Coordinates of C-alpha atoms in Angstrom, one line a residue:
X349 CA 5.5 -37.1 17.6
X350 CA 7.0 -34.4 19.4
X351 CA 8.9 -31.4 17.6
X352 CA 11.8 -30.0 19.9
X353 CA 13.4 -26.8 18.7
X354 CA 16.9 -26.3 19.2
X355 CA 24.5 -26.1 1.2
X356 CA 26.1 -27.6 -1.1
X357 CA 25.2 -27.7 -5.2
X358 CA 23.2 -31.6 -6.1
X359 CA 23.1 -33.4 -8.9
X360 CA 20.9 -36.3 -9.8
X361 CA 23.0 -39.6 -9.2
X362 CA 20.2 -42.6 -8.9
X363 CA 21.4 -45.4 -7.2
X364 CA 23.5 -48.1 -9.0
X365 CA 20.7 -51.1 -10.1
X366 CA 20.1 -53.8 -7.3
X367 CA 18.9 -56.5 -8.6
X368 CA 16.5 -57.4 -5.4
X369 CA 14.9 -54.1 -4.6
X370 CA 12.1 -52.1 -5.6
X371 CA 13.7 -49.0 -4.4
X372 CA 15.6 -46.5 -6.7
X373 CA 17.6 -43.4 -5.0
X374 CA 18.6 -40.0 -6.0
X375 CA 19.7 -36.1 -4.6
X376 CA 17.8 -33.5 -6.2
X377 CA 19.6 -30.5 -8.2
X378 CA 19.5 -27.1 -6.5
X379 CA 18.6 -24.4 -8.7
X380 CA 18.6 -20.8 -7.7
X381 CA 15.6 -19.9 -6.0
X382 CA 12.4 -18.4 -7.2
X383 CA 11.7 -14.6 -6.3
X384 CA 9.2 -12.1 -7.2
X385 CA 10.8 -9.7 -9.4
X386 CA 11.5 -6.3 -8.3
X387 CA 12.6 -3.6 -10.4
X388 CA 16.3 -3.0 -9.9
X389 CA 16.7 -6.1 -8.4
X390 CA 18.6 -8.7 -9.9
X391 CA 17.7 -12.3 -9.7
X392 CA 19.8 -14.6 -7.2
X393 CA 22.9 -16.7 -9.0
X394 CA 23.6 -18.7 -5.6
X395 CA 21.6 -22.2 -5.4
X396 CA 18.6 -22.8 -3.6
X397 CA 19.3 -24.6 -0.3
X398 CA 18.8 -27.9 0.0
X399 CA 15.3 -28.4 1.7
X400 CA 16.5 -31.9 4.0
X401 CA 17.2 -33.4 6.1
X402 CA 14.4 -31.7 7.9
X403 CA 10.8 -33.6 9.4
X404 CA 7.5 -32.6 10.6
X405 CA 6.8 -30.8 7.3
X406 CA 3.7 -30.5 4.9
X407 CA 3.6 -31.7 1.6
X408 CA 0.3 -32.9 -0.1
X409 CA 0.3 -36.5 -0.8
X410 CA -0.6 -36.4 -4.7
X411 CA 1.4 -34.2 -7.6
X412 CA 0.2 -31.6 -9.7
X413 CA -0.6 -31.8 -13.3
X414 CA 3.0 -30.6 -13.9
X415 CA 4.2 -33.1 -11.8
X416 CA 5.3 -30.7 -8.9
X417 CA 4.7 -31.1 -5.0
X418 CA 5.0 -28.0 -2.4
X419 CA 6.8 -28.4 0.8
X420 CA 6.2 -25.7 3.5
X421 CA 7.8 -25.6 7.0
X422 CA 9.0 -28.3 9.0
X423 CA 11.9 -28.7 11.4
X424 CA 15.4 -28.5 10.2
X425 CA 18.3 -28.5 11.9
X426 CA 16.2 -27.7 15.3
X427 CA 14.7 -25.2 13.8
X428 CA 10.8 -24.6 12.9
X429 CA 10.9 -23.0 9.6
X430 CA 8.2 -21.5 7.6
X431 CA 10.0 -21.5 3.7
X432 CA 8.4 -22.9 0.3
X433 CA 10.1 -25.4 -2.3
X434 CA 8.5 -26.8 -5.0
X435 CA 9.9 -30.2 -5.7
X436 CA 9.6 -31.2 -9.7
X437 CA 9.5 -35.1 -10.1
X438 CA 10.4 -35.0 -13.2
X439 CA 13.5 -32.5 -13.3
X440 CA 14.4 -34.1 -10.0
X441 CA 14.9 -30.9 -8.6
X442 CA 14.0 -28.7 -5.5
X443 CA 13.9 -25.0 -5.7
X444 CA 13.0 -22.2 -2.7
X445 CA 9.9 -19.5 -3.7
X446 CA 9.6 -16.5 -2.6
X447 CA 6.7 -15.7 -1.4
X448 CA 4.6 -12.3 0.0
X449 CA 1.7 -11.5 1.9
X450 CA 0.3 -12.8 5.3
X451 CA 3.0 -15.8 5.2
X452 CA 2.4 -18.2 8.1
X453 CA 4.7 -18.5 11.0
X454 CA 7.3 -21.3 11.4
X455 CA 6.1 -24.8 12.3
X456 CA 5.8 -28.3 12.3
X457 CA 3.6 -31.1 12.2
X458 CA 0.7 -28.9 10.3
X459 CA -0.9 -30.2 7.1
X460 CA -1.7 -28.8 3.8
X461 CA -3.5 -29.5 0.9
X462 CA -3.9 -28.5 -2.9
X463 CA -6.5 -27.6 -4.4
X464 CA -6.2 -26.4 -8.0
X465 CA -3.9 -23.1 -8.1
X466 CA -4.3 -23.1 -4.2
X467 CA -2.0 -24.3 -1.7
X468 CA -4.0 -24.6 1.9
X469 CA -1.9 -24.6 5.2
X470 CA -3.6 -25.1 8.7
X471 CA -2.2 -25.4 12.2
X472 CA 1.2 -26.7 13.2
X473 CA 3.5 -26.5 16.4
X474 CA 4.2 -22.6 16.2
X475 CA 5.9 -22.0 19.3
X476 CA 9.1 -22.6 20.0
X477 CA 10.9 -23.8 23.5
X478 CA 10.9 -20.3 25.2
X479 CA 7.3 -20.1 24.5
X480 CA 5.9 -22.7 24.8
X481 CA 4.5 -21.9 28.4
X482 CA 3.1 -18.7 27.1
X483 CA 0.0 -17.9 24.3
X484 CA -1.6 -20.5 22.0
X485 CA -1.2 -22.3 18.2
X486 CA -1.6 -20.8 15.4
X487 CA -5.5 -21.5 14.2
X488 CA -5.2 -19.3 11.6
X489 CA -6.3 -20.6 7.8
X490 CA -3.8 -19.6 5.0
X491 CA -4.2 -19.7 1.5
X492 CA -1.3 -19.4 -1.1
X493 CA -2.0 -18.6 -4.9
X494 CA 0.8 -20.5 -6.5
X495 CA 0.0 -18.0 -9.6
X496 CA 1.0 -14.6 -7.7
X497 CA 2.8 -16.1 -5.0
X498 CA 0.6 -14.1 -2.2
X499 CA -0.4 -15.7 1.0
X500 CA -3.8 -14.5 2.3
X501 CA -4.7 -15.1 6.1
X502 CA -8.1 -16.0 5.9
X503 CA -11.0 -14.3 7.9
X504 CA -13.0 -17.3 9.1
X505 CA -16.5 -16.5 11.2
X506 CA -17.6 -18.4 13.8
X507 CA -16.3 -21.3 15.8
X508 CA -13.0 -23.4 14.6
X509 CA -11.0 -25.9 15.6
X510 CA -8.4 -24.9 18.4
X511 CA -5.2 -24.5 16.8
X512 CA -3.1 -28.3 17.5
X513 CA -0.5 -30.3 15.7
X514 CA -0.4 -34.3 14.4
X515 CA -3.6 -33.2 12.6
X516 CA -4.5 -34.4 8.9
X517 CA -6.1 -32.4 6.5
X518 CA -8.4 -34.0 3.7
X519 CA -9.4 -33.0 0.1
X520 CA -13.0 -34.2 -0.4
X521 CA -15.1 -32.9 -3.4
X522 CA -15.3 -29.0 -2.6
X523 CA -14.3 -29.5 1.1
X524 CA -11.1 -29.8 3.5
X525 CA -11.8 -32.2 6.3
X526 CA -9.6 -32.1 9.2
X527 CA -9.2 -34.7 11.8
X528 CA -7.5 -35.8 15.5
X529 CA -3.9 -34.0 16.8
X530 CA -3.2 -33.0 19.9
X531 CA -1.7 -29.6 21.4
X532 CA -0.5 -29.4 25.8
X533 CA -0.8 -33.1 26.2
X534 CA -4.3 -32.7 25.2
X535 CA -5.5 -35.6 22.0
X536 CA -8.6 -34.8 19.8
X537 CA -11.0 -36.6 17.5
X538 CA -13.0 -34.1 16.7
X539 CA -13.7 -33.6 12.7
X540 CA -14.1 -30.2 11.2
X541 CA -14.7 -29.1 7.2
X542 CA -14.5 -26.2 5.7
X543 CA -16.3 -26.1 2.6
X544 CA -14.3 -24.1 -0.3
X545 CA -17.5 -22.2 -1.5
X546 CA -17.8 -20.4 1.2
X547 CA -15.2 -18.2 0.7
X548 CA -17.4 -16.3 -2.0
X549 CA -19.6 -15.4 1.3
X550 CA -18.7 -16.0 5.2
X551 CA -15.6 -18.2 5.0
X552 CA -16.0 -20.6 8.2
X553 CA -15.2 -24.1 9.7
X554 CA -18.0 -26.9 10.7
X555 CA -17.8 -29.1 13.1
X556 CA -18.9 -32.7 11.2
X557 CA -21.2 -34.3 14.2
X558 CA -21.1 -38.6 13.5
X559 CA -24.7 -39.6 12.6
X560 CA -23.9 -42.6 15.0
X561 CA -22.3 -40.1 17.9
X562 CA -20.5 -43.4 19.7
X563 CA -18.8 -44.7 17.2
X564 CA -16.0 -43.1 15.9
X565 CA -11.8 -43.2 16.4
X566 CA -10.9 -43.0 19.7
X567 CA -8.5 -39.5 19.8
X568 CA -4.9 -39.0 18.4
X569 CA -2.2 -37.5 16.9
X570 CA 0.3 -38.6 14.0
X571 CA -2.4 -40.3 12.1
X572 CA -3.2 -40.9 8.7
X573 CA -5.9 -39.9 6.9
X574 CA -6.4 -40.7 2.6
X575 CA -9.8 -39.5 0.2
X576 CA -11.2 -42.8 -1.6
X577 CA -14.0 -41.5 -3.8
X578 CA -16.2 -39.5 -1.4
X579 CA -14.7 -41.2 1.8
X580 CA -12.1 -40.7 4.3
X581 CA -9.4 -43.4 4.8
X582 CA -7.7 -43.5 8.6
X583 CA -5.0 -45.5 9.8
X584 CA -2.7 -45.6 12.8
X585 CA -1.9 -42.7 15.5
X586 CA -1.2 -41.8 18.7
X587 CA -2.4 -40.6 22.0
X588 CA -0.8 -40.3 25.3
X589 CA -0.6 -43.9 26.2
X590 CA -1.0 -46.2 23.2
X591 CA -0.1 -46.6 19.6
X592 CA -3.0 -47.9 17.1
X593 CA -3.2 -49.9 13.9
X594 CA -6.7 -49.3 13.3
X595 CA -8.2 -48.4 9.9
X596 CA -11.7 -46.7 10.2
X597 CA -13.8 -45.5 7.1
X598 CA -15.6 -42.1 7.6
X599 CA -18.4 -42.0 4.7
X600 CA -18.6 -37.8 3.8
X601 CA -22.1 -38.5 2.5
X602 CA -23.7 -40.6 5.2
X603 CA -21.3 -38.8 7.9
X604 CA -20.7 -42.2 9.4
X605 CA -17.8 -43.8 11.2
X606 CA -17.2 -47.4 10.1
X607 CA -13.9 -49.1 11.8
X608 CA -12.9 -52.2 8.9
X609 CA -12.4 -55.6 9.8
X610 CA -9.5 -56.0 7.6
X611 CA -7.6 -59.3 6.2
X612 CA -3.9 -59.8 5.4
X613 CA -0.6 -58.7 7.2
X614 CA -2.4 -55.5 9.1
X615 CA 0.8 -52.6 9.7
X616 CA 2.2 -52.7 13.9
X617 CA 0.8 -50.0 16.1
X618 CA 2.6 -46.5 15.2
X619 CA 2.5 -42.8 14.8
X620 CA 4.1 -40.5 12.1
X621 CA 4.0 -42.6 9.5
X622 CA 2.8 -41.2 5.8
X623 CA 0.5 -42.6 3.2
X624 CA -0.4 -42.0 -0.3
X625 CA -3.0 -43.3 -2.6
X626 CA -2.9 -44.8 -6.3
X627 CA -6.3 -45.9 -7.7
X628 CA -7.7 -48.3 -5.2
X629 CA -4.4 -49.0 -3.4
X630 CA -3.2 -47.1 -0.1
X631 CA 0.7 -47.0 0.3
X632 CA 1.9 -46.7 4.0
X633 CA 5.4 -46.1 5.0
X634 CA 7.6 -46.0 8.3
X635 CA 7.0 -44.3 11.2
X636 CA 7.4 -44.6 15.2
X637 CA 6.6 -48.1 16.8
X638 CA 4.9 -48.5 20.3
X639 CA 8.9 -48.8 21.7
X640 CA 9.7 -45.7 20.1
X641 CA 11.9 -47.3 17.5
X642 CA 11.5 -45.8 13.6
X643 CA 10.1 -48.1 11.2
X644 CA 11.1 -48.5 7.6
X645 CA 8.4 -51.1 6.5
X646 CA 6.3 -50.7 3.6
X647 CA 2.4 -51.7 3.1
X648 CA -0.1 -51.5 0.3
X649 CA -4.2 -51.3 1.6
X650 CA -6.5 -52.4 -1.0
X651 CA -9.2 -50.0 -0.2
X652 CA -12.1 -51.8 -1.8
X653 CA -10.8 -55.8 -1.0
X654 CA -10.3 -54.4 2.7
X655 CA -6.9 -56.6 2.7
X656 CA -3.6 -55.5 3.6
X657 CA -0.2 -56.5 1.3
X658 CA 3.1 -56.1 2.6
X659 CA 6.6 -56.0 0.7
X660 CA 9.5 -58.0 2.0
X661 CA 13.0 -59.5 0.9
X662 CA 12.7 -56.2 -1.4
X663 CA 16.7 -55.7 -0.6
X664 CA 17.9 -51.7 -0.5
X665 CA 15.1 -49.5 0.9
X666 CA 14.9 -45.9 3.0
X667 CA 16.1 -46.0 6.5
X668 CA 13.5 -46.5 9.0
X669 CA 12.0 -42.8 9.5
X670 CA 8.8 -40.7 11.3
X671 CA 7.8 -37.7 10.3
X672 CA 8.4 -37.6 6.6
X673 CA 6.3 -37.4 3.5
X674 CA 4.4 -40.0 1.4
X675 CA 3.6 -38.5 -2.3
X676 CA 2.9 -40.1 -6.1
X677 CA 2.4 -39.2 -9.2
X678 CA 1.5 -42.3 -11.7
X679 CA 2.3 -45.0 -10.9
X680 CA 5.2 -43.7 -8.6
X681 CA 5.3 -43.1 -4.8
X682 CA 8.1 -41.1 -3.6
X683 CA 9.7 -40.8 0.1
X684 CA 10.7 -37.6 1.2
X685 CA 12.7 -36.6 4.4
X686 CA 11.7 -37.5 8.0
X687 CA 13.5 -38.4 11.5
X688 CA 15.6 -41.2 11.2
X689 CA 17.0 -43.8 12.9
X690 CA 20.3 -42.5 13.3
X691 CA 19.1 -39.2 14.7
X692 CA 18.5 -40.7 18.2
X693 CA 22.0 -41.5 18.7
X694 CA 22.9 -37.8 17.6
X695 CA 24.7 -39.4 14.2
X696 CA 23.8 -37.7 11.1
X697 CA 21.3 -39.2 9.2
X698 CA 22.6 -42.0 6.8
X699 CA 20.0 -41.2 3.8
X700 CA 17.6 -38.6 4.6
X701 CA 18.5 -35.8 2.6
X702 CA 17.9 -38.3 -0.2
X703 CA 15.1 -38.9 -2.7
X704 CA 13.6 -42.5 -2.9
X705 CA 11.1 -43.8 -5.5
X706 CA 9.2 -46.9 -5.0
X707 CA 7.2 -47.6 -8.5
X708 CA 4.4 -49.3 -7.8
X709 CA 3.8 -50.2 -11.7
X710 CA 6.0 -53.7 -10.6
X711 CA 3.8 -54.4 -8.8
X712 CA 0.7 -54.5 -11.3
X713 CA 0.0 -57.8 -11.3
X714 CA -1.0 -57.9 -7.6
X715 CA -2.7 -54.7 -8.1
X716 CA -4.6 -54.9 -11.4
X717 CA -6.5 -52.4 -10.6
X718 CA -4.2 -49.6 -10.4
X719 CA -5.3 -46.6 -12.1
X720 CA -4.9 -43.2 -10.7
X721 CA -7.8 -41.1 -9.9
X722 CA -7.9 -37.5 -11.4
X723 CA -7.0 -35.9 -8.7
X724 CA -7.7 -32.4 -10.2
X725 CA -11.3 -33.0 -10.8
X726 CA -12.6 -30.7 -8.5
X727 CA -12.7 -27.0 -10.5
X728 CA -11.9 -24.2 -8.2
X729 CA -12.4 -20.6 -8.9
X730 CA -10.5 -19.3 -6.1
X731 CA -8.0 -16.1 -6.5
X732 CA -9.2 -15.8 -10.5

């Protein structure tokens, strides 16, 4: 997925009841933003701006314990930004931070993840039109203590991944994993971690070799990529001349590749599509098609059965999209922003400045096995 470069006050309104779909719709308030107090300097009265439409942003795919997700960056408006919002589920609201320190340039199509009181940002398309024939991504590694509001630029030793975009970055135990993207025309499928703990001594990335070097996915951009239990989930992508609709298992402890052979209605080929996971189950939705088209489908993955669900006849749901978000909290997956249909033909986007909520508790009885994961199990020391 390529990322070119070129308001008012909401209130919660969820969508009238209908009786076929699954789907529920709201627009999030907008209260004043978030700033580090200064002395002398009175807080702001005006309302936080509305964070979409915009696409190609980060947002980690799971809630805190408060219920809150982080959106940095993105592409709004044709612009690559670099701000913060923290989006509260439960007060259905989105508000700007302010934030200090060594904050990260605008860009899109990077990844984050959270860890504890830690955001983590890496990579991203950081240059814009004029120069994009001149100097390279962004490689850098930023940290954000969601305490203190500080950004630190992390010194990393050693070699690291070249700085790219379409990447995915993945929480596993004490360790980011991050996969694929592409920067120049140029795809990857090389996998890199960066084990937490080693910021207490020489902070630096590791290139993960595949104890079976052949096999692995082939390389690509605007993938997915989940953690089930001490594995690595992938799905779909990109490169240059194909779209896939592969799923491929990358065991952390073994450091083996293992593509599924999986039953049921198995997603099309696509590319900036976005996935979340609840308990066993994988949610993927939308994206691009082989033909370029945005999809607005959604699919369920049973990690352990191997077998893929999809919904249909569900009635109202988002407008086909790429380059949006995937994120739950219970039994709830939420939709946020992306690149519509709509866009292509220069028409404003019909619904993607809106929330959506799919709650996947209706469908329990096709998923008994539902239960969230603690998704904060992993203590972190970081910044205390």
């Amino acid at each position: 997925m390529s990322y070119d470069t070129q308001q008012s006050t909401r209130t919660p309104s969820l969508s009238q009841a209908r009786p076929a779909s699954l789907w529920s719709q709201c627009r999030l308030q907008s209260p004043p933003p978030t700033t580090i107090s200064r002395r002398g300097v009175a807080p702001p009265t005006t309302l936080s701006p509305s964070p979409f439409p915009r696409y190609g942003h980060a947002l980690p795919a799971n809630a805190n314990a408060s219920g809150e997700l982080f959106l940095f960056g993105g592409l709004a408006q044709g612009t690559l930004r670099n701000d913060l919002y923290v989006i509260s589920l439960e007060g259905l609201s989105a508000t700007l931070l302010q934030t200090n320190g060594d904050i990260p340039s605008p860009r899109a199509g990077h990844a984050s993840a959270l860890v504890a009181r830690v955001l983590i940002v890496w990579g991203g398309e950081t240059r814009t039109r004029e120069s994009r024939h001149g100097g390279k991504q962004d490689d850098d590694l930023y940290m954000l203590n969601l305490i203190s509001r500080e950004w630190t630029c992390v010194a990393v030793y050693g070699l690291s991944p070249v700085g790219r975009h379409g990447h995915t970055l993945t929480v596993v135990g004490t360790k980011i994993c991050m996969f694929g993207g592409q920067v120049d025309g140029v795809f990857f499928n090389d996998l890199w971690s960066f084990d937490l703990h080693s910021l207490r001594k020489r902070p630096a990335w590791k290139l993960v070799e595949p104890a079976e070097r052949p096999l692995r996915p082939s390389k690509r951009t605007s993938h997915i990529c989940m953690p089930y239990e001490e594995k690595i989930i992938l799905f779909g992508g990109a490169d240059c001349d194909r779209h896939y609709n592969d799923t491929w298992e990358f065991d952390t402890t073994t450091k083996t590749w293992t593509e599924l052979r999986c039953t049921g209605t198995i997603p099309s080929p696509r590319s900036g599509h976005s996935a979340t996971v609840i308990g066993r189950v994988m949610y993927v939705f939308g994206g691009q098609g082989s033909d370029g088209s945005a999809l607005g489908d959604l699919f369920a993955f049973d990690i352990s059965d191997r077998h893929w669900h999809t919904f249909e006849n569900i009635g109202f749901a988002p407008s086909p999209r790429a380059g949006h978000t995937l994120a739950s909290l219970g039994t709830r997956v939420f939709v946020l922003g992306g690149r519509c249909a709509e866009d292509r033909d220069g028409q404003e986007p019909r619904d993607s400045a809106v929330f959506h909520e799919f709650d996947t508790a209706l469908t329990h009885a096709r998923f008994p096995d539902s239960r969230a994961y603690d998704r904060f199990s992993v203590a972190s020391t970081l910044y205390e």
